[in-house]
Amino acid sequence: MTTPEDQRSTEGMVDYNKNSAMQQELVTHHAGRIRDVVRRRGLVRPELRIVDYGCGPGPSAIEAVAPAIDAYRGQFPDAPIAICHADQPGNDWNSLFALTSGPSGYAAPAIRTGAAVGSFYEQMVDDGSVDLGTCFMASHWLSHAVRLDTPGTIWFGDLHGEARAELAALAQHDWTRFLHCRARELRSGGTLLVSCLGTVPDDGETSGFAPSGRAVYRAIQIVANDMADEGWIDRTVLDRFVFGVWFMTAVEARAPLESDSELAEAFDIEDITVIPAPHNPSDIYVDFINDPAEHARLYVGYIRGFGGSTLHTQLFEPSATDGRSADNIAAEFYRRLGGLYRTHRGKYAGENWYLTVVLRKA
Ligand SMILES: C[S@@+](CC[C@H](N)C(=O)[O-])C[C@H]1O[C@@H](n2cnc3c(N)ncnc32)[C@H](O)[C@@H]1O
């Protein structure tokens, strides 16, 4: 396996705001818990410090911090708050900061807004400085783009044998690294709330597990494979392309918190669960199932939103030879993907399990 250090698993999400309803639902699902955490924390001097890791460019970055501001303001109307939005350099920072100070933003006296730019697999803020760290729909992206010998699949859920073991090891390594960084950054008594896509055991799968979105990734595989058969996509590139994601089971999420003595000492575990998404867990767009064109359009938009930049840089650009541009290949790919969704309505629906990890710094 090669893991090019200079290539991120995500390079900035495409049309993220338009296509992130599912991500926003996950954030709002946790609003009550965020309020509780802040109320329990009480008054913090010199300021309550909140960091949202992998914040993204859009409304969910506001929704992640709004309940905390609300709860703290309810108790301490004038006490200072510092909000830090943390993401990679390629995030659309201009859009984000237009939102924070816009009509739906939170800008107000005694609220200081800042950013940390880098990777959450490294330390992003000062030691012992964070009262509440959140990370939504982000930590399932691995630290690097991955090239593996994986003919027949483009994602971890359908990997077997050595390739699966290698990617699983990278995922555990990344998660452990993420936790070590947050252990340094949190203040004693501070809380880390991580929530993203999860995986559940499933005897019906040859791997023994059903990860969120399994049918969505299989739809991507089918279209990419057909296009490789027809020469649109370079077969040798496709055979080594795999999305740099891993959706953990609750057991995987808990493992380093018990086996790594530093982490076991640093954190008290409040909650580690994988549950079906409360809304439309079997098809995120089931409300549109009777309108095949709209159902397909929403799925194509969703896939572009989370996967467009990865597909472009890691599959379409390296396949762009013989006069075909990466944009041509992308257009053909999304046209076919829409066709697949329209023809097989419901077959490639996105299932959704939420992994939630809540840790208190000792
Ligand atoms: C699907 S978006 C989620 C955005 C937002 N938290 C939400 O819930 O809608 C994933 C975000 O994670 C960021 N991300 C992925 N890997 C990262 C890393 N290693 N360090 C920091 N941010 C990362 C991406 O840049 C992207 O903005």
CSV table of C-alpha atoms and ligand atoms in Angstrom, one decimal:
chain,number,residue,atom,x,y,z
A,1,MET,CA,0.0,0.0,0.0
A,2,THR,CA,1.3,3.5,-0.8
A,3,THR,CA,0.0,6.5,1.2
A,4,PRO,CA,1.2,9.6,-0.6
A,5,GLU,CA,1.8,12.1,2.2
A,6,ASP,CA,1.1,15.0,-0.2
A,7,GLN,CA,-2.4,13.8,-1.2
A,8,ARG,CA,-5.2,14.1,1.3
A,9,SER,CA,-8.1,11.7,1.4
A,10,THR,CA,-10.3,14.7,0.8
A,11,GLU,CA,-9.2,17.7,-1.2
A,12,GLY,CA,-12.1,20.0,-0.5
A,13,MET,CA,-15.7,18.9,-1.0
A,14,VAL,CA,-17.6,19.8,-4.2
A,15,ASP,CA,-20.9,21.6,-3.9
A,16,TYR,CA,-20.8,20.6,-0.2
A,17,ASN,CA,-23.5,23.0,1.1
A,18,LYS,CA,-26.1,22.1,-1.6
A,19,ASN,CA,-25.6,18.3,-0.9
A,20,SER,CA,-25.0,18.0,2.8
A,21,ALA,CA,-28.6,17.6,4.2
A,22,MET,CA,-27.6,14.2,5.6
A,23,GLN,CA,-24.5,15.7,7.3
A,24,GLN,CA,-26.5,18.5,8.8
A,25,GLU,CA,-29.0,16.1,10.2
A,26,LEU,CA,-26.2,14.3,12.1
A,27,VAL,CA,-25.1,17.6,13.6
A,28,THR,CA,-28.5,18.7,14.7
A,29,HIS,CA,-29.1,15.2,16.1
A,30,HIS,CA,-26.4,16.1,18.7
A,31,ALA,CA,-27.6,19.6,19.6
A,32,GLY,CA,-29.2,18.4,22.9
A,33,ARG,CA,-26.1,16.6,24.0
A,34,ILE,CA,-23.9,19.6,23.2
A,35,ARG,CA,-26.2,21.8,25.4
A,36,ASP,CA,-26.0,19.3,28.2
A,37,VAL,CA,-22.2,19.1,28.0
A,38,VAL,CA,-21.8,22.9,28.2
A,39,ARG,CA,-24.3,23.3,31.1
A,40,ARG,CA,-22.5,20.6,33.0
A,41,ARG,CA,-19.1,22.3,32.4
A,42,GLY,CA,-20.2,25.6,34.1
A,43,LEU,CA,-18.3,28.8,34.0
A,44,VAL,CA,-14.8,28.6,32.4
A,45,ARG,CA,-12.1,31.2,32.7
A,46,PRO,CA,-10.7,33.0,30.8
A,47,GLU,CA,-13.2,31.8,28.1
A,48,LEU,CA,-15.1,28.8,27.0
A,49,ARG,CA,-13.1,27.4,24.1
A,50,ILE,CA,-14.8,25.3,21.5
A,51,VAL,CA,-13.1,23.7,18.5
A,52,ASP,CA,-15.0,22.0,15.7
A,53,TYR,CA,-12.6,19.7,13.9
A,54,GLY,CA,-13.3,19.1,10.1
A,55,CYS,CA,-15.8,21.9,10.2
A,56,GLY,CA,-16.3,22.2,6.5
A,57,PRO,CA,-17.5,25.4,4.7
A,58,GLY,CA,-21.2,25.5,5.5
A,59,PRO,CA,-24.2,25.7,7.7
A,60,SER,CA,-23.3,22.6,9.7
A,61,ALA,CA,-20.2,24.4,11.0
A,62,ILE,CA,-22.6,27.0,12.5
A,63,GLU,CA,-25.0,24.3,13.7
A,64,ALA,CA,-22.1,22.5,15.5
A,65,VAL,CA,-21.3,25.5,17.7
A,66,ALA,CA,-24.7,27.2,18.0
A,67,PRO,CA,-26.2,24.9,20.7
A,68,ALA,CA,-23.0,25.4,22.9
A,69,ILE,CA,-23.2,29.2,22.5
A,70,ASP,CA,-26.9,29.1,23.3
A,71,ALA,CA,-26.4,27.0,26.4
A,72,TYR,CA,-23.5,29.0,27.7
A,73,ARG,CA,-25.2,32.4,27.1
A,74,GLY,CA,-28.3,31.1,28.9
A,75,GLN,CA,-26.2,30.6,32.0
A,76,PHE,CA,-23.5,33.3,31.7
A,77,PRO,CA,-24.8,36.1,29.4
A,78,ASP,CA,-21.5,38.1,29.2
A,79,ALA,CA,-18.8,35.4,29.7
A,80,PRO,CA,-16.3,35.2,26.8
A,81,ILE,CA,-16.5,32.4,24.3
A,82,ALA,CA,-13.8,31.4,21.7
A,83,ILE,CA,-14.9,29.5,18.7
A,84,CYS,CA,-12.2,27.8,16.5
A,85,HIS,CA,-13.2,26.3,13.2
A,86,ALA,CA,-10.6,23.7,12.2
A,87,ASP,CA,-10.1,22.2,8.8
A,88,GLN,CA,-7.7,21.6,5.9
A,89,PRO,CA,-6.2,24.4,3.8
A,90,GLY,CA,-8.6,23.6,0.9
A,91,ASN,CA,-11.7,24.3,2.9
A,92,ASP,CA,-13.8,27.1,1.6
A,93,TRP,CA,-12.8,29.5,4.4
A,94,ASN,CA,-14.3,32.6,2.7
A,95,SER,CA,-17.8,31.0,2.6
A,96,LEU,CA,-17.5,29.8,6.2
A,97,PHE,CA,-16.6,33.2,7.6
A,98,ALA,CA,-19.2,34.9,5.5
A,99,LEU,CA,-21.7,32.6,7.3
A,100,THR,CA,-20.4,33.1,10.8
A,101,SER,CA,-20.9,36.8,10.6
A,102,GLY,CA,-24.0,36.7,8.4
A,103,PRO,CA,-27.7,36.7,9.4
A,104,SER,CA,-27.6,32.9,10.3
A,105,GLY,CA,-24.3,33.2,12.0
A,106,TYR,CA,-23.4,33.6,15.7
A,107,ALA,CA,-21.2,36.7,15.7
A,108,ALA,CA,-21.9,38.8,18.8
A,109,PRO,CA,-20.0,40.7,21.5
A,110,ALA,CA,-17.7,38.5,23.6
A,111,ILE,CA,-17.5,35.8,21.0
A,112,ARG,CA,-14.1,35.4,19.4
A,113,THR,CA,-14.0,33.5,16.1
A,114,GLY,CA,-10.8,31.9,14.8
A,115,ALA,CA,-9.6,29.1,12.6
A,116,ALA,CA,-7.0,26.3,12.8
A,117,VAL,CA,-5.8,25.2,9.4
A,118,GLY,CA,-4.2,21.8,9.1
A,119,SER,CA,-4.9,18.1,9.7
A,120,PHE,CA,-6.7,16.8,12.7
A,121,TYR,CA,-4.3,13.9,12.6
A,122,GLU,CA,-1.8,16.5,14.0
A,123,GLN,CA,-2.2,18.8,16.9
A,124,MET,CA,-4.3,21.8,15.7
A,125,VAL,CA,-4.5,24.0,18.9
A,126,ASP,CA,-2.6,24.6,22.1
A,127,ASP,CA,-2.1,22.0,24.8
A,128,GLY,CA,-4.9,22.0,27.5
A,129,SER,CA,-6.9,24.7,25.7
A,130,VAL,CA,-10.2,23.1,24.7
A,131,ASP,CA,-13.4,22.7,26.7
A,132,LEU,CA,-15.5,21.2,24.0
A,133,GLY,CA,-14.1,19.5,20.9
A,134,THR,CA,-16.6,18.4,18.2
A,135,CYS,CA,-15.9,16.5,15.0
A,136,PHE,CA,-18.8,15.6,12.7
A,137,MET,CA,-18.8,13.5,9.5
A,138,ALA,CA,-15.1,14.0,9.1
A,139,SER,CA,-13.0,11.5,11.1
A,140,HIS,CA,-13.9,8.6,8.9
A,141,TRP,CA,-11.6,10.1,6.2
A,142,LEU,CA,-8.2,8.6,6.6
A,143,SER,CA,-5.1,10.8,6.9
A,144,HIS,CA,-3.9,10.1,3.3
A,145,ALA,CA,-5.1,9.1,-0.1
A,146,VAL,CA,-4.6,5.3,-0.4
A,147,ARG,CA,-3.4,3.2,-3.3
A,148,LEU,CA,-4.0,-0.5,-2.8
A,149,ASP,CA,-4.1,-3.5,-5.1
A,150,THR,CA,-7.9,-3.7,-5.0
A,151,PRO,CA,-9.3,-4.9,-8.3
A,152,GLY,CA,-13.1,-5.2,-8.1
A,153,THR,CA,-13.8,-2.6,-5.5
A,154,ILE,CA,-13.3,1.1,-4.8
A,155,TRP,CA,-14.0,1.1,-1.0
A,156,PHE,CA,-13.0,-0.6,2.2
A,157,GLY,CA,-16.4,-2.4,2.8
A,158,ASP,CA,-15.8,-4.9,0.1
A,159,LEU,CA,-12.1,-5.5,0.7
A,160,HIS,CA,-10.9,-8.9,1.9
A,161,GLY,CA,-7.7,-10.6,3.0
A,162,GLU,CA,-4.5,-8.7,3.1
A,163,ALA,CA,-5.8,-5.5,1.6
A,164,ARG,CA,-8.6,-5.3,4.2
A,165,ALA,CA,-6.1,-5.9,7.0
A,166,GLU,CA,-3.8,-3.2,5.7
A,167,LEU,CA,-6.5,-0.6,5.5
A,168,ALA,CA,-7.9,-1.6,8.8
A,169,ALA,CA,-4.5,-1.1,10.4
A,170,LEU,CA,-4.2,2.4,8.8
A,171,ALA,CA,-7.7,3.3,10.1
A,172,GLN,CA,-6.8,2.2,13.7
A,173,HIS,CA,-3.5,4.0,13.5
A,174,ASP,CA,-5.2,7.2,12.3
A,175,TRP,CA,-8.0,7.0,15.0
A,176,THR,CA,-5.4,6.4,17.7
A,177,ARG,CA,-3.4,9.4,16.4
A,178,PHE,CA,-6.5,11.6,16.4
A,179,LEU,CA,-7.3,10.6,20.0
A,180,HIS,CA,-3.7,11.3,21.2
A,181,CYS,CA,-3.9,14.8,19.6
A,182,ARG,CA,-7.2,15.6,21.2
A,183,ALA,CA,-6.0,14.2,24.6
A,184,ARG,CA,-3.2,16.9,24.5
A,185,GLU,CA,-5.6,19.7,23.4
A,186,LEU,CA,-8.5,19.1,25.8
A,187,ARG,CA,-8.5,20.8,29.2
A,188,SER,CA,-9.2,18.5,32.2
A,189,GLY,CA,-13.0,18.1,32.4
A,190,GLY,CA,-13.4,19.0,28.7
A,191,THR,CA,-15.5,16.9,26.4
A,192,LEU,CA,-14.7,15.4,23.0
A,193,LEU,CA,-17.8,14.5,20.8
A,194,VAL,CA,-17.0,12.7,17.6
A,195,SER,CA,-19.8,11.5,15.3
A,196,CYS,CA,-19.6,10.1,11.8
A,197,LEU,CA,-20.7,7.2,9.7
A,198,GLY,CA,-20.5,3.8,11.4
A,199,THR,CA,-20.6,0.1,10.6
A,200,VAL,CA,-22.6,-2.7,12.2
A,201,PRO,CA,-22.1,-6.5,12.3
A,202,ASP,CA,-24.1,-8.3,9.5
A,203,ASP,CA,-23.9,-12.0,8.9
A,204,GLY,CA,-25.3,-11.5,5.4
A,205,GLU,CA,-22.1,-9.8,4.2
A,206,THR,CA,-19.1,-11.9,3.4
A,207,SER,CA,-17.0,-9.4,5.5
A,208,GLY,CA,-19.4,-9.9,8.4
A,209,PHE,CA,-20.1,-6.2,8.5
A,210,ALA,CA,-22.5,-3.7,6.9
A,211,PRO,CA,-20.9,-0.2,6.7
A,212,SER,CA,-23.1,2.9,6.1
A,213,GLY,CA,-23.6,3.6,2.4
A,214,ARG,CA,-22.6,0.2,1.2
A,215,ALA,CA,-24.9,0.2,-1.8
A,216,VAL,CA,-23.9,3.8,-2.8
A,217,TYR,CA,-20.2,2.7,-3.1
A,218,ARG,CA,-21.3,-0.4,-5.0
A,219,ALA,CA,-23.1,1.9,-7.5
A,220,ILE,CA,-19.9,3.9,-7.9
A,221,GLN,CA,-18.0,0.7,-8.5
A,222,ILE,CA,-20.5,-0.5,-11.1
A,223,VAL,CA,-20.3,2.7,-13.2
A,224,ALA,CA,-16.5,3.0,-12.8
A,225,ASN,CA,-16.1,-0.6,-13.9
A,226,ASP,CA,-18.3,-0.2,-17.0
A,227,MET,CA,-16.4,2.9,-18.0
A,228,ALA,CA,-13.1,1.1,-17.5
A,229,ASP,CA,-14.4,-1.7,-19.8
A,230,GLU,CA,-15.2,0.9,-22.4
A,231,GLY,CA,-11.9,2.7,-22.1
A,232,TRP,CA,-13.2,5.9,-20.4
A,233,ILE,CA,-11.3,5.1,-17.2
A,234,ASP,CA,-7.8,3.6,-17.0
A,235,ARG,CA,-8.2,0.1,-15.7
A,236,THR,CA,-4.8,0.1,-14.0
A,237,VAL,CA,-5.8,3.3,-12.1
A,238,LEU,CA,-9.2,1.9,-11.1
A,239,ASP,CA,-7.6,-1.4,-9.9
A,240,ARG,CA,-5.6,0.6,-7.4
A,241,PHE,CA,-8.1,3.2,-6.4
A,242,VAL,CA,-9.9,3.0,-3.1
A,243,PHE,CA,-11.7,5.7,-1.2
A,244,GLY,CA,-9.6,6.8,1.8
A,245,VAL,CA,-12.4,6.1,4.3
A,246,TRP,CA,-13.1,3.6,7.1
A,247,PHE,CA,-16.4,3.6,9.0
A,248,MET,CA,-15.7,2.1,12.4
A,249,THR,CA,-17.8,-0.3,14.4
A,250,ALA,CA,-18.3,0.5,18.1
A,251,VAL,CA,-15.7,-2.1,18.9
A,252,GLU,CA,-13.1,-0.6,16.7
A,253,ALA,CA,-13.8,2.9,18.1
A,254,ARG,CA,-13.4,1.6,21.6
A,255,ALA,CA,-10.2,-0.5,21.0
A,256,PRO,CA,-7.4,2.1,21.4
A,257,LEU,CA,-9.2,3.7,24.4
A,258,GLU,CA,-8.8,0.5,26.2
A,259,SER,CA,-5.5,-0.9,24.8
A,260,ASP,CA,-3.4,2.3,24.8
A,261,SER,CA,-2.5,3.1,28.3
A,262,GLU,CA,-2.1,6.8,27.7
A,263,LEU,CA,-5.5,7.1,26.1
A,264,ALA,CA,-7.1,4.9,28.8
A,265,GLU,CA,-5.7,7.3,31.4
A,266,ALA,CA,-6.6,10.5,29.5
A,267,PHE,CA,-10.2,9.8,28.8
A,268,ASP,CA,-13.3,8.6,30.6
A,269,ILE,CA,-15.7,7.0,28.1
A,270,GLU,CA,-19.2,8.4,28.3
A,271,ASP,CA,-20.7,6.8,25.2
A,272,ILE,CA,-19.5,4.8,22.2
A,273,THR,CA,-22.4,3.6,20.1
A,274,VAL,CA,-23.5,2.9,16.5
A,275,ILE,CA,-27.2,3.4,15.9
A,276,PRO,CA,-29.4,3.7,12.8
A,277,ALA,CA,-29.9,7.3,11.8
A,278,PRO,CA,-33.1,8.5,13.4
A,279,HIS,CA,-34.4,9.7,10.1
A,280,ASN,CA,-34.6,7.5,7.0
A,281,PRO,CA,-31.9,5.0,8.0
A,282,SER,CA,-32.4,2.7,5.0
A,283,ASP,CA,-32.5,5.3,2.3
A,284,ILE,CA,-31.5,8.9,3.0
A,285,TYR,CA,-33.7,10.1,0.1
A,286,VAL,CA,-36.7,7.7,0.6
A,287,ASP,CA,-39.0,10.8,0.7
A,288,PHE,CA,-38.4,11.1,-3.1
A,289,ILE,CA,-38.6,7.4,-4.0
A,290,ASN,CA,-41.7,8.0,-6.1
A,291,ASP,CA,-40.0,10.6,-8.2
A,292,PRO,CA,-37.2,8.6,-9.9
A,293,ALA,CA,-35.6,11.6,-11.6
A,294,GLU,CA,-35.4,13.6,-8.4
A,295,HIS,CA,-34.3,10.5,-6.3
A,296,ALA,CA,-31.5,9.9,-8.8
A,297,ARG,CA,-30.6,13.6,-8.9
A,298,LEU,CA,-30.3,13.7,-5.2
A,299,TYR,CA,-28.0,10.7,-5.0
A,300,VAL,CA,-25.8,12.0,-7.8
A,301,GLY,CA,-25.5,15.3,-5.9
A,302,TYR,CA,-24.8,13.5,-2.7
A,303,ILE,CA,-22.0,11.4,-4.2
A,304,ARG,CA,-20.5,14.5,-5.9
A,305,GLY,CA,-20.7,16.3,-2.5
A,306,PHE,CA,-18.7,13.8,-0.5
A,307,GLY,CA,-16.7,12.0,-3.3
A,308,GLY,CA,-16.4,14.4,-6.2
A,309,SER,CA,-13.0,15.8,-5.4
A,310,THR,CA,-11.6,12.3,-4.6
A,311,LEU,CA,-12.9,10.8,-7.8
A,312,HIS,CA,-11.6,13.7,-9.8
A,313,THR,CA,-8.1,13.8,-8.5
A,314,GLN,CA,-7.6,10.1,-7.9
A,315,LEU,CA,-9.6,8.5,-10.8
A,316,PHE,CA,-10.6,10.9,-13.5
A,317,GLU,CA,-7.5,13.0,-13.8
A,318,PRO,CA,-5.1,10.0,-14.0
A,319,SER,CA,-7.4,8.5,-16.7
A,320,ALA,CA,-7.5,11.7,-18.8
A,321,THR,CA,-5.5,10.8,-21.8
A,322,ASP,CA,-6.2,10.4,-25.5
A,323,GLY,CA,-7.9,13.7,-25.8
A,324,ARG,CA,-10.5,13.1,-23.1
A,325,SER,CA,-10.4,15.6,-20.2
A,326,ALA,CA,-11.1,14.7,-16.6
A,327,ASP,CA,-14.2,17.0,-16.8
A,328,ASN,CA,-15.5,14.9,-19.8
A,329,ILE,CA,-14.9,11.7,-17.9
A,330,ALA,CA,-16.6,13.2,-14.8
A,331,ALA,CA,-19.6,14.3,-16.8
A,332,GLU,CA,-20.0,10.9,-18.4
A,333,PHE,CA,-19.6,9.2,-15.0
A,334,TYR,CA,-22.3,11.3,-13.3
A,335,ARG,CA,-24.6,10.9,-16.3
A,336,ARG,CA,-24.3,7.1,-16.0
A,337,LEU,CA,-24.7,7.1,-12.3
A,338,GLY,CA,-27.9,9.1,-12.6
A,339,GLY,CA,-29.1,6.5,-15.1
A,340,LEU,CA,-28.3,3.6,-12.8
A,341,TYR,CA,-30.2,5.2,-9.9
A,342,ARG,CA,-33.2,5.9,-12.2
A,343,THR,CA,-33.3,2.4,-13.6
A,344,HIS,CA,-32.9,0.6,-10.3
A,345,ARG,CA,-34.9,2.8,-8.0
A,346,GLY,CA,-34.1,2.1,-4.4
A,347,LYS,CA,-31.5,-0.6,-5.1
A,348,TYR,CA,-28.4,1.6,-4.4
A,349,ALA,CA,-30.0,3.6,-1.5
A,350,GLY,CA,-27.7,5.1,1.2
A,351,GLU,CA,-28.1,3.3,4.5
A,352,ASN,CA,-27.0,5.4,7.4
A,353,TRP,CA,-25.6,4.3,10.8
A,354,TYR,CA,-24.3,7.0,13.2
A,355,LEU,CA,-21.1,6.3,15.2
A,356,THR,CA,-20.9,8.5,18.2
A,357,VAL,CA,-18.0,8.7,20.6
A,358,VAL,CA,-18.2,10.9,23.7
A,359,LEU,CA,-15.1,11.2,25.9
A,360,ARG,CA,-14.4,13.3,29.0
A,361,LYS,CA,-10.8,14.4,29.6
A,362,ALA,CA,-9.7,13.1,33.0
B,1,LIG,C1,-18.1,15.7,5.0
B,1,LIG,S1,-17.3,17.2,5.5
B,1,LIG,C2,-18.1,17.5,7.1
B,1,LIG,C3,-18.2,18.9,7.4
B,1,LIG,C4,-19.0,19.3,8.6
B,1,LIG,N1,-18.3,18.9,9.9
B,1,LIG,C5,-20.4,18.6,8.6
B,1,LIG,O1,-20.7,17.9,9.5
B,1,LIG,O2,-21.2,18.9,7.6
B,1,LIG,C6,-15.8,16.6,6.0
B,1,LIG,C7,-14.8,17.7,6.4
B,1,LIG,O3,-13.7,17.1,7.0
B,1,LIG,C8,-12.5,17.7,6.6
B,1,LIG,N2,-11.4,16.9,6.8
B,1,LIG,C9,-11.2,15.6,6.3
B,1,LIG,N3,-10.0,15.2,6.7
B,1,LIG,C10,-9.5,16.1,7.5
B,1,LIG,C11,-8.3,16.2,8.3
B,1,LIG,N4,-7.3,15.2,8.2
B,1,LIG,N5,-8.0,17.3,9.0
B,1,LIG,C12,-9.0,18.3,9.1
B,1,LIG,N6,-10.1,18.3,8.4
B,1,LIG,C13,-10.4,17.2,7.6
B,1,LIG,C14,-12.8,18.0,5.1
B,1,LIG,O4,-11.9,19.0,4.6
B,1,LIG,C15,-14.3,18.4,5.2
B,1,LIG,O5,-14.4,19.8,5.4
